[in-house]
Every structure is written in structure tokens, then in C-alpha cells.
Amino acid sequence: MLLCVLHFFSERPLWLDENFVLASLHEFNYAQLFGVLKYEQAFPRIHLAIIKFIAAPFDFHVLALRCVSFFSMIGAFLIWRKIYTKEISFPGGIFICLLAFACSYRMVYYAAELKPYAMDVFAVGLFALFILRQKTITNKNITKLDYGAVILLPFLNLLGYAVFFIFWIVPYNFFLLIRKDKKFIPIFIISCVASLSSVVALYFTDIQFVLNSAARQGYWESYFICTESVGCFFSTFGEGSKRLVTFWFGNAKVFVHAAIIFIPFAFFALGKYGAGALMKNKGKVADLATIGFVLVVELFVFGLLHKYPFTGDRITLYLAPFFFFFIYKGLTSIPIKPVRWFFLGYYIVFCLACLCNTFVHYAQLY
């Protein structure tokens, strides 16, 4: 949180993409925001309108423009702290996953960024928290808060595009619960209606203006999974997989190189604890590893169909907390105890090195 505050109050000048978004905020009224934006930028329109409402009275000061992202990332950290606490029984494991989150250069960077990637982390975290709630829910302990959650959560897609990958899991899990207990039918129906309504609202307020953008498609073309040849496929798939594990920690190649060692452990955990648990639970998305596995599979499919960047770095920021968890789970799966403790120690030291880099970089902005 202190690192986020340090970066936020540095008032780092807006960069190119932020200035592109600012042009729409400056030149468009609220009605015009619900159309094609300046420079064909992709940005959740409701989220953009909220930023305009907050920033306009302050003459679009950089702090006003970025405050939604700042509070989103602070909220995301608290949410993921709760998630890790629920999913990891060993206190040291909770500490390691939170350390990776807190020391990550990218997580701190996007806490002070006009673009909506911090909101993605926050919104997906809220969904993950409720999905974990579904694991223990019974017809006797359904509360008004549960009904409120299934009604309101789907509309987070109006604030962050990443919600589209996870919102459907809630009604899907309720559908599986119906097979055992028909008393879940009311909340299932409400969840379906709210989810469908959110998709309709997203389409008419936003997606219809984004789908047919040739300029945006051209920009992201190299970030999709290539299907022109086997070699091209494995090149783009390999690069995307590497970035999903290594991109978050630092702002220089040395941090990427130092994190490459985590790749096999992360994807081992993705398979064992994600795919394995999904099959064991007969398709129910019941824990953090299976949620992460499903999201990665969706990202792969959308990248293969050239609909969403697979190697998009910042646009996949919502997956970073999952991979902090997968790295930890993979390292704890090492059967030889001294080797396991060595790699866990390396992970901690690496995160502390990232902490020093993150602090020094943002302190230098002053």
C-alpha cells in the first residue's frame, strides 16, 4: 500500500495511451463517451464516465484521473489477501503470495495508471471470492448478501473487460448445485437473469463500438496466438506463457530472466491443482486453482480465435495474482525437502529484490 501511495503521489506525467484516453474525456460529453472513442481506444464506458465525473471538477488533474485505479488496486490487495488466507493453510505460504503481490513492480505501476487494469484485478478478485463462497454454500445458509452478490457482481463487466472471462462461473456452479438440491433454483435463475442482463448492457454501452475496429485488431495482431504454422504457434504460445509467469515482478530483463525458473513450477501447479481438481470435482469450479486454470484456458481460446491478446502483458494483469499462487503451489510440490526449501527461499529473496527495485524506481520519480 505504501508503494502504491509513493507512486500515486509522484504525479508521474501521463504517457501516450493515457493521453489518448484523456482526449476523449476532454472533448466528449457523457453521451459521446458511449460511442467510438478518440484514437479508437478500448475502455469500459461506464468506468470512463465515472472517471470524467470525478476528474472534471479538478480540471482533469493527474491524481483525479488515476484515483479510481489507485483505490481499485488497494481494494484488490485486500481482497486477494482474504483469498490467499482462505486457500492456503500454511501462514508462510500466505506471506509468500502476498509478498509477490506487494513487491510486484507492475501491480504498483497500475495502481497509478489511467487505464483500467487495476479494476480488472479488483473485479476478478471479487468474483473469485464469491466463487470460493459457493464451495461451502448450502440452501440453509444462503443470505440476502448472496442474492445481492449474484445480482450486482455481473455488472462489474461495465467497469472491467476481464469480468467477461469469469462472470459465467457463478451461474454455472449454481446449475451444478441444482442437481443435488432443487432449492438452489431461485438463486440460479436470478444469477442467470443478472448475468444475461449484464452482457446485454455491456454490448449496447460498449462492445458494439469495439468489435469492428480494424485499427485495434491490427495493433493486437502480433499478440494473438499464431496459427500460420506449427513453429509460429509454439513461438507465440511460448512467449505468452512466459509472460504470464515472469512479466509482473520487475521493469527490466534481469527480473524476467531471474523469474524464468518459476515457469515449469507454475504450469505444473496449473495442471495438477487446476485441471486435476476440475476433473476430480466433476467439472465444478470450486477453488482458486481451478478458477485460474479455467481463466488461462479461456485466454488461450480467445487468443487462438484472435479475439483477445494472449501475450498482452498489462491486459492480462488480472491473472497475475493467480500465477503468484501457482508459483508457490508448484514450489511446494517439490518432493525433496531441502530442494523445496531452497526454491521457496529463492522466491522470497527474488521478491525482496523486486521490492528494492520497485521502491527505488518510484522514489526516483520525485
Short mmCIF file of N, CA, C and O in Angstrom, two decimals, residues 16-108:
data_model
loop_
_atom_site.label_atom_id
_atom_site.label_comp_id
_atom_site.label_asym_id
_atom_site.label_seq_id
_atom_site.Cartn_x
_atom_site.Cartn_y
_atom_site.Cartn_z
N LEU A 16 1.55 8.07 -23.49
CA LEU A 16 0.81 8.11 -24.76
C LEU A 16 -0.61 7.59 -24.65
O LEU A 16 -1.57 8.30 -24.98
N ASP A 17 -0.80 6.35 -24.17
CA ASP A 17 -2.14 5.76 -24.11
C ASP A 17 -3.06 6.54 -23.16
O ASP A 17 -4.25 6.69 -23.44
N GLU A 18 -2.50 7.02 -22.07
CA GLU A 18 -3.31 7.80 -21.14
C GLU A 18 -3.77 9.10 -21.79
O GLU A 18 -4.90 9.55 -21.60
N ASN A 19 -2.88 9.73 -22.55
CA ASN A 19 -3.25 10.97 -23.25
C ASN A 19 -4.31 10.72 -24.32
O ASN A 19 -5.16 11.58 -24.57
N PHE A 20 -4.26 9.55 -24.94
CA PHE A 20 -5.30 9.19 -25.92
C PHE A 20 -6.67 9.12 -25.23
O PHE A 20 -7.68 9.60 -25.77
N VAL A 21 -6.70 8.51 -24.05
CA VAL A 21 -7.96 8.41 -23.29
C VAL A 21 -8.38 9.80 -22.82
O VAL A 21 -9.57 10.16 -22.88
N LEU A 22 -7.43 10.58 -22.36
CA LEU A 22 -7.72 11.93 -21.88
C LEU A 22 -8.37 12.79 -22.97
O LEU A 22 -9.22 13.63 -22.68
N ALA A 23 -7.98 12.57 -24.22
CA ALA A 23 -8.57 13.33 -25.33
C ALA A 23 -10.08 13.13 -25.39
O ALA A 23 -10.84 14.08 -25.59
N SER A 24 -10.53 11.90 -25.17
CA SER A 24 -11.97 11.62 -25.15
C SER A 24 -12.63 12.27 -23.95
O SER A 24 -13.73 12.83 -24.05
N LEU A 25 -11.97 12.21 -22.80
CA LEU A 25 -12.53 12.82 -21.60
C LEU A 25 -12.66 14.33 -21.75
O LEU A 25 -13.64 14.94 -21.30
N HIS A 26 -11.70 14.94 -22.41
CA HIS A 26 -11.71 16.39 -22.61
C HIS A 26 -12.77 16.81 -23.63
O HIS A 26 -13.55 17.73 -23.40
N GLU A 27 -12.81 16.10 -24.76
CA GLU A 27 -13.56 16.59 -25.92
C GLU A 27 -14.98 16.05 -26.01
O GLU A 27 -15.81 16.62 -26.72
N PHE A 28 -15.26 14.94 -25.34
CA PHE A 28 -16.58 14.32 -25.46
C PHE A 28 -17.42 14.64 -24.22
O PHE A 28 -16.91 14.69 -23.10
N ASN A 29 -18.73 14.82 -24.44
CA ASN A 29 -19.64 14.86 -23.31
C ASN A 29 -19.98 13.44 -22.91
O ASN A 29 -19.53 12.48 -23.53
N TYR A 30 -20.82 13.28 -21.87
CA TYR A 30 -21.10 11.94 -21.36
C TYR A 30 -21.76 11.06 -22.42
O TYR A 30 -21.44 9.87 -22.55
N ALA A 31 -22.67 11.61 -23.19
CA ALA A 31 -23.34 10.82 -24.22
C ALA A 31 -22.36 10.35 -25.28
O ALA A 31 -22.43 9.20 -25.75
N GLN A 32 -21.43 11.20 -25.65
CA GLN A 32 -20.46 10.85 -26.70
C GLN A 32 -19.46 9.79 -26.24
O GLN A 32 -18.87 9.09 -27.07
N LEU A 33 -19.28 9.67 -24.93
CA LEU A 33 -18.38 8.61 -24.44
C LEU A 33 -18.91 7.23 -24.79
O LEU A 33 -18.13 6.27 -24.90
N PHE A 34 -20.24 7.13 -24.97
CA PHE A 34 -20.84 5.85 -25.32
C PHE A 34 -20.91 5.72 -26.84
O PHE A 34 -21.97 5.58 -27.44
N GLY A 35 -19.75 5.77 -27.43
CA GLY A 35 -19.59 5.66 -28.87
C GLY A 35 -18.14 5.30 -29.15
O GLY A 35 -17.44 4.78 -28.28
N VAL A 36 -17.68 5.56 -30.36
CA VAL A 36 -16.28 5.29 -30.70
C VAL A 36 -15.42 6.38 -30.06
O VAL A 36 -15.65 7.58 -30.28
N LEU A 37 -14.43 5.98 -29.28
CA LEU A 37 -13.58 6.93 -28.59
C LEU A 37 -12.50 7.49 -29.51
O LEU A 37 -12.22 6.94 -30.58
N LYS A 38 -11.89 8.58 -29.07
CA LYS A 38 -10.77 9.14 -29.81
C LYS A 38 -9.66 8.10 -29.95
O LYS A 38 -9.39 7.33 -29.03
N TYR A 39 -9.06 8.06 -31.10
CA TYR A 39 -7.97 7.12 -31.41
C TYR A 39 -8.41 5.67 -31.25
O TYR A 39 -7.58 4.79 -31.03
N GLU A 40 -9.73 5.44 -31.31
CA GLU A 40 -10.32 4.10 -31.22
C GLU A 40 -9.83 3.34 -29.99
O GLU A 40 -9.58 2.14 -30.04
N GLN A 41 -9.72 4.04 -28.88
CA GLN A 41 -9.30 3.40 -27.64
C GLN A 41 -10.37 2.45 -27.12
O GLN A 41 -11.58 2.71 -27.27
N ALA A 42 -9.93 1.34 -26.52
CA ALA A 42 -10.85 0.42 -25.85
C ALA A 42 -10.82 0.74 -24.37
O ALA A 42 -9.76 0.71 -23.73
N PHE A 43 -11.99 1.07 -23.82
CA PHE A 43 -12.07 1.44 -22.40
C PHE A 43 -13.52 1.25 -21.96
O PHE A 43 -14.42 1.76 -22.61
N PRO A 44 -13.76 0.52 -20.86
CA PRO A 44 -15.14 0.34 -20.39
C PRO A 44 -15.83 1.69 -20.21
O PRO A 44 -15.35 2.55 -19.47
N ARG A 45 -16.95 1.91 -20.90
CA ARG A 45 -17.54 3.24 -20.98
C ARG A 45 -18.09 3.75 -19.65
O ARG A 45 -17.96 4.94 -19.33
N ILE A 46 -18.71 2.88 -18.86
CA ILE A 46 -19.21 3.31 -17.55
C ILE A 46 -18.04 3.73 -16.66
O ILE A 46 -18.10 4.75 -15.96
N HIS A 47 -16.99 2.93 -16.69
CA HIS A 47 -15.77 3.25 -15.95
C HIS A 47 -15.23 4.62 -16.39
O HIS A 47 -14.86 5.46 -15.55
N LEU A 48 -15.22 4.86 -17.68
CA LEU A 48 -14.71 6.13 -18.22
C LEU A 48 -15.59 7.30 -17.78
O LEU A 48 -15.09 8.38 -17.44
N ALA A 49 -16.90 7.09 -17.77
CA ALA A 49 -17.82 8.14 -17.34
C ALA A 49 -17.61 8.48 -15.86
O ALA A 49 -17.70 9.65 -15.45
N ILE A 50 -17.33 7.46 -15.05
CA ILE A 50 -17.06 7.69 -13.63
C ILE A 50 -15.80 8.54 -13.47
O ILE A 50 -15.76 9.48 -12.66
N ILE A 51 -14.76 8.22 -14.24
CA ILE A 51 -13.52 9.00 -14.17
C ILE A 51 -13.77 10.44 -14.58
O ILE A 51 -13.28 11.38 -13.93
N LYS A 52 -14.56 10.65 -15.63
CA LYS A 52 -14.88 12.01 -16.06
C LYS A 52 -15.63 12.77 -14.96
O LYS A 52 -15.34 13.95 -14.69
N PHE A 53 -16.56 12.09 -14.32
CA PHE A 53 -17.34 12.72 -13.25
C PHE A 53 -16.44 13.16 -12.09
O PHE A 53 -16.62 14.22 -11.51
N ILE A 54 -15.45 12.32 -11.78
CA ILE A 54 -14.53 12.63 -10.67
C ILE A 54 -13.51 13.69 -11.08
O ILE A 54 -13.22 14.62 -10.31
N ALA A 55 -12.96 13.57 -12.28
CA ALA A 55 -11.80 14.39 -12.67
C ALA A 55 -12.17 15.76 -13.24
O ALA A 55 -11.39 16.70 -13.10
N ALA A 56 -13.34 15.87 -13.86
CA ALA A 56 -13.71 17.15 -14.50
C ALA A 56 -13.70 18.33 -13.53
O ALA A 56 -13.17 19.41 -13.87
N PRO A 57 -14.25 18.21 -12.32
CA PRO A 57 -14.21 19.35 -11.39
C PRO A 57 -12.80 19.77 -10.99
O PRO A 57 -12.59 20.89 -10.53
N PHE A 58 -11.81 18.88 -11.17
CA PHE A 58 -10.43 19.18 -10.82
C PHE A 58 -9.58 19.46 -12.07
O PHE A 58 -8.35 19.32 -12.03
N ASP A 59 -10.27 19.82 -13.16
CA ASP A 59 -9.60 20.14 -14.43
C ASP A 59 -8.72 18.98 -14.90
O ASP A 59 -7.63 19.17 -15.43
N PHE A 60 -9.20 17.77 -14.68
CA PHE A 60 -8.54 16.54 -15.13
C PHE A 60 -7.10 16.45 -14.62
O PHE A 60 -6.17 16.08 -15.34
N HIS A 61 -6.93 16.80 -13.35
CA HIS A 61 -5.62 16.66 -12.71
C HIS A 61 -5.22 15.19 -12.71
O HIS A 61 -6.07 14.29 -12.60
N VAL A 62 -3.93 14.93 -12.80
CA VAL A 62 -3.44 13.56 -12.93
C VAL A 62 -3.88 12.69 -11.74
O VAL A 62 -4.18 11.49 -11.91
N LEU A 63 -3.94 13.25 -10.53
CA LEU A 63 -4.37 12.46 -9.37
C LEU A 63 -5.84 12.09 -9.47
O LEU A 63 -6.24 10.98 -9.10
N ALA A 64 -6.66 13.02 -9.96
CA ALA A 64 -8.08 12.73 -10.12
C ALA A 64 -8.31 11.68 -11.20
O ALA A 64 -9.18 10.81 -11.07
N LEU A 65 -7.51 11.74 -12.25
CA LEU A 65 -7.65 10.78 -13.35
C LEU A 65 -7.30 9.36 -12.91
O LEU A 65 -7.87 8.39 -13.40
N ARG A 66 -6.36 9.26 -11.99
CA ARG A 66 -5.85 7.93 -11.61
C ARG A 66 -6.40 7.41 -10.29
O ARG A 66 -6.07 6.29 -9.89
N CYS A 67 -7.25 8.17 -9.62
CA CYS A 67 -7.68 7.76 -8.28
C CYS A 67 -8.53 6.49 -8.29
O CYS A 67 -8.48 5.70 -7.34
N VAL A 68 -9.30 6.26 -9.36
CA VAL A 68 -10.11 5.04 -9.43
C VAL A 68 -9.19 3.82 -9.47
O VAL A 68 -9.42 2.82 -8.76
N SER A 69 -8.14 3.89 -10.27
CA SER A 69 -7.19 2.77 -10.32
C SER A 69 -6.47 2.60 -8.99
O SER A 69 -6.23 1.46 -8.55
N PHE A 70 -6.13 3.70 -8.35
CA PHE A 70 -5.44 3.63 -7.06
C PHE A 70 -6.28 2.87 -6.04
O PHE A 70 -5.81 1.91 -5.41
N PHE A 71 -7.53 3.29 -5.86
CA PHE A 71 -8.38 2.63 -4.87
C PHE A 71 -8.75 1.21 -5.30
O PHE A 71 -8.96 0.33 -4.45
N SER A 72 -8.81 0.97 -6.61
CA SER A 72 -9.07 -0.39 -7.10
C SER A 72 -7.94 -1.33 -6.71
O SER A 72 -8.19 -2.46 -6.26
N MET A 73 -6.69 -0.88 -6.87
CA MET A 73 -5.57 -1.76 -6.54
C MET A 73 -5.43 -1.96 -5.04
O MET A 73 -5.11 -3.07 -4.59
N ILE A 74 -5.69 -0.92 -4.25
CA ILE A 74 -5.68 -1.09 -2.79
C ILE A 74 -6.76 -2.11 -2.39
O ILE A 74 -6.52 -3.01 -1.59
N GLY A 75 -7.95 -1.95 -2.97
CA GLY A 75 -9.03 -2.91 -2.69
C GLY A 75 -8.68 -4.31 -3.16
O GLY A 75 -8.97 -5.30 -2.48
N ALA A 76 -8.01 -4.40 -4.32
CA ALA A 76 -7.62 -5.70 -4.86
C ALA A 76 -6.65 -6.41 -3.92
O ALA A 76 -6.75 -7.62 -3.69
N PHE A 77 -5.70 -5.65 -3.36
CA PHE A 77 -4.75 -6.26 -2.43
C PHE A 77 -5.46 -6.85 -1.21
O PHE A 77 -5.16 -7.97 -0.78
N LEU A 78 -6.43 -6.12 -0.67
CA LEU A 78 -7.18 -6.60 0.49
C LEU A 78 -8.01 -7.84 0.14
O LEU A 78 -8.11 -8.78 0.93
N ILE A 79 -8.60 -7.82 -1.04
CA ILE A 79 -9.40 -8.97 -1.48
C ILE A 79 -8.53 -10.20 -1.67
O ILE A 79 -8.87 -11.30 -1.20
N TRP A 80 -7.38 -10.02 -2.33
CA TRP A 80 -6.51 -11.17 -2.58
C TRP A 80 -5.85 -11.66 -1.29
O TRP A 80 -5.54 -12.84 -1.16
N ARG A 81 -5.67 -10.76 -0.34
CA ARG A 81 -5.19 -11.20 0.98
C ARG A 81 -6.20 -12.17 1.59
O ARG A 81 -5.83 -13.22 2.15
N LYS A 82 -7.48 -11.85 1.48
CA LYS A 82 -8.53 -12.71 2.02
C LYS A 82 -8.59 -14.04 1.25
O LYS A 82 -8.77 -15.11 1.84
N ILE A 83 -8.43 -13.97 -0.08
CA ILE A 83 -8.46 -15.18 -0.90
C ILE A 83 -7.31 -16.11 -0.54
O ILE A 83 -7.51 -17.32 -0.35
N TYR A 84 -6.10 -15.56 -0.47
CA TYR A 84 -4.94 -16.39 -0.12
C TYR A 84 -5.11 -17.01 1.27
O TYR A 84 -4.73 -18.16 1.51
N THR A 85 -5.69 -16.24 2.19
CA THR A 85 -5.92 -16.76 3.54
C THR A 85 -6.88 -17.93 3.53
O THR A 85 -6.73 -18.89 4.30
N LYS A 86 -7.89 -17.87 2.67
CA LYS A 86 -8.86 -18.95 2.55
C LYS A 86 -8.26 -20.20 1.91
O LYS A 86 -8.59 -21.32 2.27
N GLU A 87 -7.37 -20.01 0.93
CA GLU A 87 -6.90 -21.11 0.10
C GLU A 87 -5.58 -21.73 0.56
O GLU A 87 -5.24 -22.82 0.13
N ILE A 88 -4.84 -21.04 1.40
CA ILE A 88 -3.54 -21.54 1.85
C ILE A 88 -3.58 -21.73 3.36
O ILE A 88 -3.83 -20.78 4.10
N SER A 89 -3.33 -22.94 3.80
CA SER A 89 -3.40 -23.23 5.24
C SER A 89 -2.12 -22.85 5.97
O SER A 89 -2.14 -22.55 7.16
N PHE A 90 -1.00 -22.85 5.27
CA PHE A 90 0.30 -22.55 5.88
C PHE A 90 0.51 -21.03 5.90
O PHE A 90 0.54 -20.40 4.84
N PRO A 91 0.66 -20.40 7.09
CA PRO A 91 0.82 -18.95 7.16
C PRO A 91 1.99 -18.43 6.33
O PRO A 91 1.90 -17.35 5.73
N GLY A 92 3.06 -19.20 6.26
CA GLY A 92 4.20 -18.80 5.45
C GLY A 92 3.85 -18.72 3.98
O GLY A 92 4.38 -17.88 3.24
N GLY A 93 2.95 -19.58 3.53
CA GLY A 93 2.51 -19.55 2.13
C GLY A 93 1.70 -18.31 1.82
O GLY A 93 1.84 -17.71 0.74
N ILE A 94 0.84 -17.91 2.77
CA ILE A 94 0.07 -16.68 2.61
C ILE A 94 1.03 -15.49 2.48
O ILE A 94 0.88 -14.63 1.61
N PHE A 95 2.04 -15.48 3.36
CA PHE A 95 3.04 -14.42 3.34
C PHE A 95 3.76 -14.36 1.99
O PHE A 95 3.96 -13.28 1.42
N ILE A 96 4.16 -15.50 1.46
CA ILE A 96 4.92 -15.54 0.20
C ILE A 96 4.08 -15.00 -0.95
O ILE A 96 4.55 -14.20 -1.77
N CYS A 97 2.81 -15.43 -1.05
CA CYS A 97 1.94 -14.97 -2.14
C CYS A 97 1.67 -13.47 -2.04
O CYS A 97 1.68 -12.75 -3.04
N LEU A 98 1.44 -13.00 -0.81
CA LEU A 98 1.21 -11.56 -0.61
C LEU A 98 2.48 -10.77 -0.88
O LEU A 98 2.44 -9.64 -1.38
N LEU A 99 3.63 -11.35 -0.54
CA LEU A 99 4.91 -10.69 -0.80
C LEU A 99 5.10 -10.49 -2.31
O LEU A 99 5.51 -9.42 -2.76
N ALA A 100 4.77 -11.53 -3.09
CA ALA A 100 4.90 -11.42 -4.54
C ALA A 100 3.98 -10.33 -5.09
O ALA A 100 4.37 -9.55 -5.97
N PHE A 101 2.76 -10.28 -4.58
CA PHE A 101 1.80 -9.25 -4.99
C PHE A 101 2.32 -7.86 -4.63
O PHE A 101 2.35 -6.95 -5.46
N ALA A 102 2.74 -7.69 -3.37
CA ALA A 102 3.12 -6.37 -2.86
C ALA A 102 4.41 -5.85 -3.49
O ALA A 102 4.56 -4.63 -3.68
N CYS A 103 5.33 -6.74 -3.80
CA CYS A 103 6.63 -6.31 -4.35
C CYS A 103 6.63 -6.19 -5.86
O CYS A 103 7.62 -5.74 -6.45
N SER A 104 5.55 -6.60 -6.50
CA SER A 104 5.47 -6.58 -7.95
C SER A 104 5.51 -5.15 -8.49
O SER A 104 4.67 -4.32 -8.15
N TYR A 105 6.46 -4.88 -9.36
CA TYR A 105 6.56 -3.56 -10.00
C TYR A 105 5.28 -3.23 -10.75
O TYR A 105 4.79 -2.10 -10.71
N ARG A 106 4.71 -4.21 -11.46
CA ARG A 106 3.53 -3.96 -12.30
C ARG A 106 2.29 -3.68 -11.46
O ARG A 106 1.47 -2.82 -11.83
N MET A 107 2.11 -4.38 -10.37
CA MET A 107 0.93 -4.13 -9.54
C MET A 107 0.96 -2.72 -8.98
O MET A 107 -0.07 -2.04 -8.91
N VAL A 108 2.14 -2.27 -8.59
CA VAL A 108 2.27 -0.90 -8.08
C VAL A 108 2.11 0.10 -9.22
O VAL A 108 1.48 1.15 -9.06
#
